[in-house]
Amino acid sequence: MNKIILILILFCFSNHASAQKVLSENLDLMPWPKNVEKKNAEFIIDNSLSISISPADEGRVHNAAVNFLRRLSGRTGVFLNEGFPVTDQQGSIQIIFENVSKLSIENDESYSLDVGDSVITITAKTDVGAIRGLETLLQLVQNNSTNYVFSGVKINDTPRFVWRGLMIDAARHFQPVGVIKRNLDAMAAVKLNVFHWHLTDDQGWRVESKVYPKLHEEASDGLYYTQEQIKDVVAYADNLGIRVIPEFDVPGHASAILTAYPELGSKDGYDYAIERFSGVFDPTLNPTIDLTYEFLERLFAEMSPLFPDDYFHIGGDENEGKHWDESKAIQKFKKQHDLKTNHDLQTYFNIKLEKILNNLGKKMMGWDEIMTPNMPTTTVIHSWRGQNEGFPEGNSLITAAKRGYQTVLSNGYYIDRMEPVENHYLVDPIGDAKLTDLERSRILGGEATMWSELVTPLTIDSRIWPRTAAIAERFWSQAEVKDVDDMKKRLKQVSFNLEELGITHIKNRDVILRNMTDNQDISALVTLSEICEPLKIYSRNKGGIEYKTFSPFTLFADACVVDAEDALPFNRTVHQFTSAPNSVNASQVLAYLNIWAGNYEAFKELTKNPKLTPLEPLSETLSSTARLLSKALESKSLTSENLTKIKEGLLILEQPFADVEVVILEGLSKLMAFCESHYLVN
């Protein structure tokens, strides 16, 4: 009987995946909806298009409808007669919802969308569901030579997880309000619903405090959000159906706090200062003195009203306790209170902190280090550690759920690690874990995390997008939606559409390259950028001491992005050729090789400067290697001398250049091996 059930489940999953594959050949929806049916209909977008809302709304749905009309008009060039929702008639797009949401994890974000020839309806239980439906509708815009249209579909959609977040670190590098807002717009476009705002760390305190003004006066370098700006961002996010969770990191990562208020520190006489490098540092709040809790109680009482959400993140990560170990007073306190380890002491601290937050109507959330045997299960565990950190079940998320905690996953979604999009897309918050229904209900969802040690407002968008759109699909869509090639096809269109929201992930490459060349012709650098990616998994800025917070982030590595544009196509083209070495496949390989073979001539024309000079060996070696491979392919002949030169070139290209790596080596190596086995002249 169990086998029959399993077979039926697998059959349903297979049918769902197959149906999605067929539909997604013509639809670029992301996240992919739960149920999609193609209809034999086509809604022509012309100047008569209008939107009506029932019941009449001046809140989220109204604002989303106005933005929808602006984006639609901008994308299609259609001069709409009605630029705002109509109130005296039914529109050709009819939005019907029941309730206005107070944002929480209980929100119903489901919606139905029906696109016919002359009428489109969006129905939802809540206003948030309605605006999610509008975003899906905008992704259905297609065109022929004469018209823009909405594709005929019927969609019933609901998210898989209630917590679908993006964390932006504004402490290591400050991110102005404009950066935050444009990323909130992008989050809403892919149906993310939690903005986790990392506001304090060793490198800065980023919120105005009227109770403890030295925090922003002495510990921010003048880069902080006023309380009015915080309120403005929270309201902006709320309007998009996005909750804002603040993070004030304690008791570790406290250099900035202790720069302003050293009396709270664990080491007497220590010279506390804002950190300029990255990493984990020793300064830690003193958990054994009443002054610390008085400070946090007053501070959080001031901060809490700025962030009306129920959840409040206290960090709690990476406290190595060095200053605790060095303090005789703290060691004495531990003995008096029967606290065996620093984990016990931090749990003591966290329990007191949770009571403070509970009294403020908040639910405490922290990174998974706070999950200790005595920590109350009313705390939310934010999982960032996995098997590499000693969690046999894959990550701390599953451990937390089994121990009775609500939990959110970020392990696998650290986008600052600069890993390919599929590395994140194929991470599932639950995976193959064996859980009871109750344990499953405790897994709220996940968050992509954008730590900002190596990003500035100029580059942050290119590190978040478009990969986070794929992660958003993992949080929203059904688990069986996981075809990587299909995802990448749809992601390409979604990435382009994000530009209309002000996201700079595409255009700022050329801004940086123009800066690098002093406004010379950047074409040679563009070609290189399309086969190079920034060094991965923190191998750029080793030890956190190669770059300071005020170092330049306008270098070639900052112009390059993950999933370099030409890498995968070239590697696939080589695979096709080596599998079927015909003239058509050979010409496709040669098209790439000939571009790279000639690129050094263009690079040589540039007037050199210290930013360009480190790239010269990369450009020269790439061109010479590509030229030799091209020659072998065209002549179907390879001498031993040229084979040796190709091998020497590949060895050079395997090395990092100016904090980037060449990501076409797989294809080049496979091509060399093919030429060696087929064309080598003895």
Short mmCIF file of N, CA and C in Angstrom, two decimals, residues 331-468:
data_model
loop_
_atom_site.label_atom_id
_atom_site.label_comp_id
_atom_site.label_asym_id
_atom_site.label_seq_id
_atom_site.Cartn_x
_atom_site.Cartn_y
_atom_site.Cartn_z
N GLN A 331 34.56 35.74 35.21
CA GLN A 331 34.80 34.34 35.60
C GLN A 331 34.22 34.06 36.99
N LYS A 332 34.36 35.03 37.86
CA LYS A 332 33.79 34.90 39.20
C LYS A 332 32.27 34.81 39.14
N PHE A 333 31.67 35.66 38.29
CA PHE A 333 30.22 35.67 38.12
C PHE A 333 29.74 34.31 37.61
N LYS A 334 30.46 33.73 36.67
CA LYS A 334 30.07 32.43 36.12
C LYS A 334 30.05 31.37 37.22
N LYS A 335 31.04 31.38 38.09
CA LYS A 335 31.09 30.40 39.17
C LYS A 335 29.93 30.60 40.13
N GLN A 336 29.66 31.85 40.46
CA GLN A 336 28.59 32.16 41.40
C GLN A 336 27.22 31.70 40.88
N HIS A 337 27.06 31.75 39.57
CA HIS A 337 25.76 31.41 38.97
C HIS A 337 25.77 30.03 38.30
N ASP A 338 26.81 29.25 38.58
CA ASP A 338 26.92 27.89 38.08
C ASP A 338 26.79 27.85 36.55
N LEU A 339 27.49 28.78 35.90
CA LEU A 339 27.53 28.83 34.44
C LEU A 339 28.85 28.21 33.99
N LYS A 340 28.78 27.02 33.42
CA LYS A 340 29.99 26.25 33.14
C LYS A 340 30.79 26.82 31.97
N THR A 341 30.09 27.30 30.95
CA THR A 341 30.75 27.72 29.72
C THR A 341 30.29 29.10 29.31
N ASN A 342 30.97 29.64 28.29
CA ASN A 342 30.53 30.92 27.74
C ASN A 342 29.17 30.79 27.05
N HIS A 343 28.86 29.60 26.53
CA HIS A 343 27.53 29.38 25.97
C HIS A 343 26.46 29.51 27.05
N ASP A 344 26.77 29.01 28.22
CA ASP A 344 25.83 29.16 29.34
C ASP A 344 25.66 30.62 29.71
N LEU A 345 26.77 31.35 29.71
CA LEU A 345 26.70 32.78 30.05
C LEU A 345 25.91 33.54 29.00
N GLN A 346 26.11 33.21 27.73
CA GLN A 346 25.34 33.89 26.70
C GLN A 346 23.87 33.52 26.78
N THR A 347 23.57 32.29 27.15
CA THR A 347 22.17 31.90 27.34
C THR A 347 21.55 32.70 28.48
N TYR A 348 22.30 32.89 29.55
CA TYR A 348 21.85 33.73 30.66
C TYR A 348 21.50 35.13 30.15
N PHE A 349 22.39 35.67 29.32
CA PHE A 349 22.19 37.00 28.72
C PHE A 349 20.94 36.99 27.84
N ASN A 350 20.81 35.97 27.00
CA ASN A 350 19.70 35.92 26.05
C ASN A 350 18.35 35.77 26.73
N ILE A 351 18.31 35.00 27.80
CA ILE A 351 17.05 34.83 28.53
C ILE A 351 16.59 36.16 29.11
N LYS A 352 17.53 36.93 29.66
CA LYS A 352 17.17 38.25 30.19
C LYS A 352 16.73 39.18 29.05
N LEU A 353 17.39 39.02 27.91
CA LEU A 353 17.04 39.86 26.77
C LEU A 353 15.66 39.51 26.24
N GLU A 354 15.35 38.22 26.22
CA GLU A 354 14.04 37.82 25.74
C GLU A 354 12.93 38.39 26.62
N LYS A 355 13.15 38.43 27.93
CA LYS A 355 12.14 39.01 28.83
C LYS A 355 11.94 40.49 28.54
N ILE A 356 13.05 41.19 28.26
CA ILE A 356 12.95 42.61 27.91
C ILE A 356 12.10 42.78 26.65
N LEU A 357 12.37 41.96 25.64
CA LEU A 357 11.64 42.08 24.38
C LEU A 357 10.20 41.62 24.52
N ASN A 358 9.96 40.58 25.31
CA ASN A 358 8.58 40.14 25.55
C ASN A 358 7.75 41.25 26.17
N ASN A 359 8.36 41.98 27.10
CA ASN A 359 7.66 43.09 27.74
C ASN A 359 7.35 44.21 26.76
N LEU A 360 8.10 44.23 25.66
CA LEU A 360 7.86 45.23 24.61
C LEU A 360 6.96 44.67 23.51
N GLY A 361 6.43 43.47 23.73
CA GLY A 361 5.54 42.85 22.75
C GLY A 361 6.26 42.24 21.57
N LYS A 362 7.53 41.90 21.75
CA LYS A 362 8.34 41.37 20.66
C LYS A 362 8.68 39.90 20.87
N LYS A 363 8.87 39.21 19.74
CA LYS A 363 9.33 37.83 19.77
C LYS A 363 10.79 37.83 19.34
N MET A 364 11.65 37.29 20.18
CA MET A 364 13.08 37.36 19.92
C MET A 364 13.52 36.36 18.87
N MET A 365 14.40 36.81 18.00
CA MET A 365 14.98 35.98 16.95
C MET A 365 16.49 36.16 17.00
N GLY A 366 17.23 35.09 16.72
CA GLY A 366 18.68 35.20 16.73
C GLY A 366 19.32 34.13 15.88
N TRP A 367 20.58 34.36 15.51
CA TRP A 367 21.33 33.37 14.75
C TRP A 367 21.49 32.09 15.58
N ASP A 368 21.78 30.98 14.92
CA ASP A 368 21.60 29.68 15.57
C ASP A 368 22.54 29.41 16.74
N GLU A 369 23.56 30.25 16.96
CA GLU A 369 24.39 30.07 18.15
C GLU A 369 23.59 30.21 19.45
N ILE A 370 22.44 30.90 19.37
CA ILE A 370 21.67 31.08 20.61
C ILE A 370 20.87 29.83 20.98
N MET A 371 20.88 28.81 20.12
CA MET A 371 20.14 27.58 20.39
C MET A 371 20.96 26.69 21.33
N THR A 372 20.76 26.89 22.61
CA THR A 372 21.45 26.11 23.65
C THR A 372 20.40 25.35 24.46
N PRO A 373 20.81 24.36 25.23
CA PRO A 373 19.82 23.52 25.92
C PRO A 373 18.83 24.28 26.79
N ASN A 374 19.24 25.40 27.37
CA ASN A 374 18.35 26.10 28.29
C ASN A 374 17.60 27.27 27.64
N MET A 375 17.80 27.46 26.33
CA MET A 375 17.15 28.59 25.66
C MET A 375 15.67 28.28 25.42
N PRO A 376 14.76 29.14 25.86
CA PRO A 376 13.33 28.89 25.68
C PRO A 376 12.97 28.71 24.21
N THR A 377 12.03 27.82 23.94
CA THR A 377 11.63 27.56 22.56
C THR A 377 10.70 28.64 22.00
N THR A 378 10.45 29.66 22.77
CA THR A 378 9.70 30.80 22.25
C THR A 378 10.57 31.68 21.35
N THR A 379 11.86 31.44 21.37
CA THR A 379 12.79 32.17 20.52
C THR A 379 12.80 31.57 19.11
N VAL A 380 12.99 32.43 18.11
CA VAL A 380 13.09 31.96 16.73
C VAL A 380 14.56 31.78 16.38
N ILE A 381 14.89 30.62 15.83
CA ILE A 381 16.28 30.31 15.47
C ILE A 381 16.50 30.58 13.99
N HIS A 382 17.49 31.42 13.71
CA HIS A 382 17.86 31.75 12.33
C HIS A 382 19.08 30.91 11.96
N SER A 383 18.85 29.91 11.13
CA SER A 383 19.87 28.92 10.82
C SER A 383 20.82 29.42 9.73
N TRP A 384 22.12 29.49 10.08
CA TRP A 384 23.12 29.84 9.08
C TRP A 384 24.24 28.82 8.98
N ARG A 385 24.26 27.87 9.89
CA ARG A 385 25.33 26.87 9.90
C ARG A 385 24.81 25.51 9.42
N GLY A 386 25.71 24.75 8.76
CA GLY A 386 25.33 23.46 8.20
C GLY A 386 26.29 22.36 8.57
N GLN A 387 26.45 21.40 7.67
CA GLN A 387 27.29 20.23 7.96
C GLN A 387 28.74 20.63 8.24
N ASN A 388 29.23 21.66 7.56
CA ASN A 388 30.61 22.10 7.80
C ASN A 388 30.81 22.61 9.22
N GLU A 389 29.71 23.00 9.85
CA GLU A 389 29.79 23.49 11.23
C GLU A 389 29.29 22.45 12.23
N GLY A 390 29.14 21.20 11.78
CA GLY A 390 28.86 20.13 12.72
C GLY A 390 27.42 19.74 12.90
N PHE A 391 26.55 20.09 11.93
CA PHE A 391 25.15 19.69 12.05
C PHE A 391 24.89 18.51 11.11
N PRO A 392 24.78 17.31 11.66
CA PRO A 392 24.70 16.10 10.83
C PRO A 392 23.44 16.03 9.99
N GLU A 393 22.39 16.75 10.36
CA GLU A 393 21.13 16.65 9.63
C GLU A 393 21.07 17.62 8.46
N GLY A 394 22.20 18.21 8.09
CA GLY A 394 22.23 19.12 6.94
C GLY A 394 22.40 20.56 7.35
N ASN A 395 21.63 21.01 8.33
CA ASN A 395 21.78 22.37 8.85
C ASN A 395 21.07 22.47 10.19
N SER A 396 21.31 23.58 10.86
CA SER A 396 20.74 23.76 12.19
C SER A 396 19.23 23.97 12.15
N LEU A 397 18.67 24.26 10.97
CA LEU A 397 17.23 24.46 10.83
C LEU A 397 16.46 23.21 11.27
N ILE A 398 16.86 22.06 10.76
CA ILE A 398 16.15 20.82 11.09
C ILE A 398 16.30 20.50 12.57
N THR A 399 17.51 20.72 13.09
CA THR A 399 17.73 20.50 14.52
C THR A 399 16.81 21.39 15.34
N ALA A 400 16.71 22.67 14.96
CA ALA A 400 15.87 23.61 15.69
C ALA A 400 14.40 23.19 15.65
N ALA A 401 13.93 22.82 14.47
CA ALA A 401 12.52 22.42 14.34
C ALA A 401 12.21 21.21 15.22
N LYS A 402 13.13 20.26 15.28
CA LYS A 402 12.91 19.07 16.09
C LYS A 402 12.97 19.37 17.58
N ARG A 403 13.69 20.43 17.94
CA ARG A 403 13.78 20.81 19.36
C ARG A 403 12.64 21.72 19.80
N GLY A 404 11.77 22.11 18.87
CA GLY A 404 10.60 22.88 19.27
C GLY A 404 10.64 24.35 18.94
N TYR A 405 11.65 24.80 18.19
CA TYR A 405 11.77 26.22 17.84
C TYR A 405 11.15 26.50 16.48
N GLN A 406 10.52 27.67 16.34
CA GLN A 406 10.29 28.21 15.01
C GLN A 406 11.65 28.55 14.41
N THR A 407 11.78 28.40 13.10
CA THR A 407 13.11 28.56 12.53
C THR A 407 13.04 29.02 11.08
N VAL A 408 14.10 29.73 10.68
CA VAL A 408 14.22 30.29 9.33
C VAL A 408 15.60 29.92 8.81
N LEU A 409 15.69 29.54 7.53
CA LEU A 409 16.95 29.07 6.95
C LEU A 409 17.66 30.15 6.14
N SER A 410 18.97 30.32 6.42
CA SER A 410 19.83 31.09 5.52
C SER A 410 21.03 30.28 5.05
N ASN A 411 21.33 29.17 5.72
CA ASN A 411 22.39 28.29 5.25
C ASN A 411 22.08 27.85 3.82
N GLY A 412 23.01 28.12 2.89
CA GLY A 412 22.76 27.82 1.49
C GLY A 412 22.30 29.00 0.68
N TYR A 413 21.96 30.10 1.36
CA TYR A 413 21.46 31.29 0.66
C TYR A 413 22.35 32.52 0.94
N TYR A 414 23.61 32.27 1.25
CA TYR A 414 24.55 33.37 1.48
C TYR A 414 25.04 33.88 0.12
N ILE A 415 24.34 34.84 -0.43
CA ILE A 415 24.64 35.31 -1.78
C ILE A 415 25.94 36.10 -1.83
N ASP A 416 26.47 36.56 -0.70
CA ASP A 416 27.76 37.25 -0.72
C ASP A 416 28.92 36.29 -0.95
N ARG A 417 28.67 34.98 -0.94
CA ARG A 417 29.72 33.99 -1.22
C ARG A 417 30.04 33.90 -2.71
N MET A 418 29.26 34.58 -3.52
CA MET A 418 29.50 34.71 -4.96
C MET A 418 29.51 33.36 -5.67
N GLU A 419 28.54 32.52 -5.31
CA GLU A 419 28.41 31.20 -5.93
C GLU A 419 27.34 31.23 -7.01
N PRO A 420 27.41 30.30 -7.97
CA PRO A 420 26.43 30.27 -9.06
C PRO A 420 25.00 30.14 -8.56
N VAL A 421 24.08 30.62 -9.37
CA VAL A 421 22.69 30.66 -8.96
C VAL A 421 22.14 29.28 -8.62
N GLU A 422 22.58 28.24 -9.37
CA GLU A 422 22.02 26.91 -9.10
C GLU A 422 22.43 26.38 -7.73
N ASN A 423 23.57 26.86 -7.20
CA ASN A 423 23.98 26.42 -5.87
C ASN A 423 22.95 26.80 -4.81
N HIS A 424 22.31 27.95 -5.00
CA HIS A 424 21.29 28.40 -4.06
C HIS A 424 19.92 27.82 -4.42
N TYR A 425 19.65 27.77 -5.71
CA TYR A 425 18.32 27.35 -6.18
C TYR A 425 18.01 25.92 -5.76
N LEU A 426 19.02 25.07 -5.71
CA LEU A 426 18.80 23.66 -5.41
C LEU A 426 18.83 23.35 -3.91
N VAL A 427 19.00 24.39 -3.09
CA VAL A 427 18.91 24.20 -1.63
C VAL A 427 17.45 24.34 -1.22
N ASP A 428 16.91 23.30 -0.64
CA ASP A 428 15.52 23.35 -0.19
C ASP A 428 15.48 23.47 1.33
N PRO A 429 14.64 24.35 1.88
CA PRO A 429 14.60 24.50 3.34
C PRO A 429 14.31 23.21 4.09
N ILE A 430 13.58 22.30 3.51
CA ILE A 430 13.25 21.04 4.19
C ILE A 430 14.02 19.88 3.60
N GLY A 431 14.15 19.85 2.29
CA GLY A 431 14.88 18.77 1.65
C GLY A 431 14.26 17.42 1.93
N ASP A 432 15.09 16.45 2.27
CA ASP A 432 14.62 15.08 2.53
C ASP A 432 14.43 14.80 4.02
N ALA A 433 14.41 15.84 4.83
CA ALA A 433 14.31 15.63 6.28
C ALA A 433 13.00 14.95 6.65
N LYS A 434 13.07 14.02 7.58
CA LYS A 434 11.88 13.33 8.08
C LYS A 434 11.34 14.12 9.26
N LEU A 435 10.19 14.75 9.06
CA LEU A 435 9.61 15.62 10.08
C LEU A 435 8.15 15.27 10.30
N THR A 436 7.69 15.49 11.51
CA THR A 436 6.26 15.39 11.78
C THR A 436 5.59 16.66 11.26
N ASP A 437 4.28 16.66 11.18
CA ASP A 437 3.55 17.85 10.73
C ASP A 437 3.84 19.04 11.64
N LEU A 438 3.92 18.77 12.94
CA LEU A 438 4.20 19.86 13.88
C LEU A 438 5.59 20.42 13.66
N GLU A 439 6.57 19.54 13.47
CA GLU A 439 7.94 20.01 13.22
C GLU A 439 8.00 20.79 11.91
N ARG A 440 7.30 20.30 10.91
CA ARG A 440 7.28 20.99 9.61
C ARG A 440 6.68 22.39 9.76
N SER A 441 5.66 22.54 10.59
CA SER A 441 5.00 23.84 10.75
C SER A 441 5.92 24.88 11.38
N ARG A 442 6.95 24.41 12.07
CA ARG A 442 7.88 25.35 12.71
C ARG A 442 8.88 25.95 11.73
N ILE A 443 9.03 25.34 10.55
CA ILE A 443 9.95 25.88 9.54
C ILE A 443 9.20 26.97 8.77
N LEU A 444 9.51 28.21 9.10
CA LEU A 444 8.76 29.34 8.54
C LEU A 444 9.16 29.64 7.11
N GLY A 445 10.44 29.40 6.77
CA GLY A 445 10.90 29.70 5.42
C GLY A 445 12.38 29.99 5.40
N GLY A 446 12.78 31.00 4.64
CA GLY A 446 14.20 31.27 4.51
C GLY A 446 14.49 32.71 4.14
N GLU A 447 15.78 33.05 4.18
CA GLU A 447 16.25 34.38 3.81
C GLU A 447 17.55 34.29 3.02
N ALA A 448 17.64 35.04 1.94
CA ALA A 448 18.92 35.29 1.30
C ALA A 448 19.64 36.36 2.12
N THR A 449 20.96 36.22 2.26
CA THR A 449 21.70 37.15 3.11
C THR A 449 22.76 37.88 2.31
N MET A 450 22.67 39.21 2.34
CA MET A 450 23.64 40.05 1.62
C MET A 450 24.51 40.78 2.63
N TRP A 451 25.58 40.11 3.07
CA TRP A 451 26.56 40.77 3.93
C TRP A 451 27.37 41.75 3.08
N SER A 452 27.73 42.88 3.67
CA SER A 452 28.19 43.99 2.83
C SER A 452 29.66 44.35 3.02
N GLU A 453 30.49 43.41 3.49
CA GLU A 453 31.90 43.73 3.64
C GLU A 453 32.52 44.22 2.33
N LEU A 454 32.07 43.65 1.19
CA LEU A 454 32.68 43.95 -0.10
C LEU A 454 31.72 44.60 -1.08
N VAL A 455 30.64 45.19 -0.57
CA VAL A 455 29.70 45.85 -1.47
C VAL A 455 29.40 47.27 -1.01
N THR A 456 29.15 48.11 -1.98
CA THR A 456 28.77 49.50 -1.74
C THR A 456 27.45 49.75 -2.48
N PRO A 457 26.87 50.93 -2.32
CA PRO A 457 25.65 51.23 -3.08
C PRO A 457 25.83 51.07 -4.59
N LEU A 458 27.05 51.22 -5.09
CA LEU A 458 27.32 51.06 -6.51
C LEU A 458 27.20 49.62 -6.97
N THR A 459 27.55 48.67 -6.11
CA THR A 459 27.65 47.27 -6.53
C THR A 459 26.65 46.34 -5.87
N ILE A 460 25.94 46.78 -4.86
CA ILE A 460 25.12 45.86 -4.08
C ILE A 460 24.04 45.18 -4.92
N ASP A 461 23.45 45.91 -5.86
CA ASP A 461 22.39 45.31 -6.67
C ASP A 461 22.90 44.13 -7.48
N SER A 462 24.12 44.23 -7.99
CA SER A 462 24.67 43.16 -8.83
C SER A 462 25.05 41.94 -8.01
N ARG A 463 25.15 42.10 -6.70
CA ARG A 463 25.42 40.96 -5.82
C ARG A 463 24.13 40.32 -5.32
N ILE A 464 23.05 41.09 -5.31
CA ILE A 464 21.75 40.54 -4.88
C ILE A 464 20.99 39.93 -6.05
N TRP A 465 20.99 40.66 -7.17
CA TRP A 465 20.14 40.28 -8.30
C TRP A 465 21.00 39.86 -9.49
N PRO A 466 20.53 38.94 -10.33
CA PRO A 466 19.19 38.34 -10.29
C PRO A 466 19.08 37.07 -9.45
N ARG A 467 20.19 36.61 -8.82
CA ARG A 467 20.16 35.31 -8.14
C ARG A 467 19.06 35.22 -7.09
N THR A 468 18.77 36.34 -6.42
CA THR A 468 17.77 36.31 -5.35
C THR A 468 16.38 36.04 -5.90
#
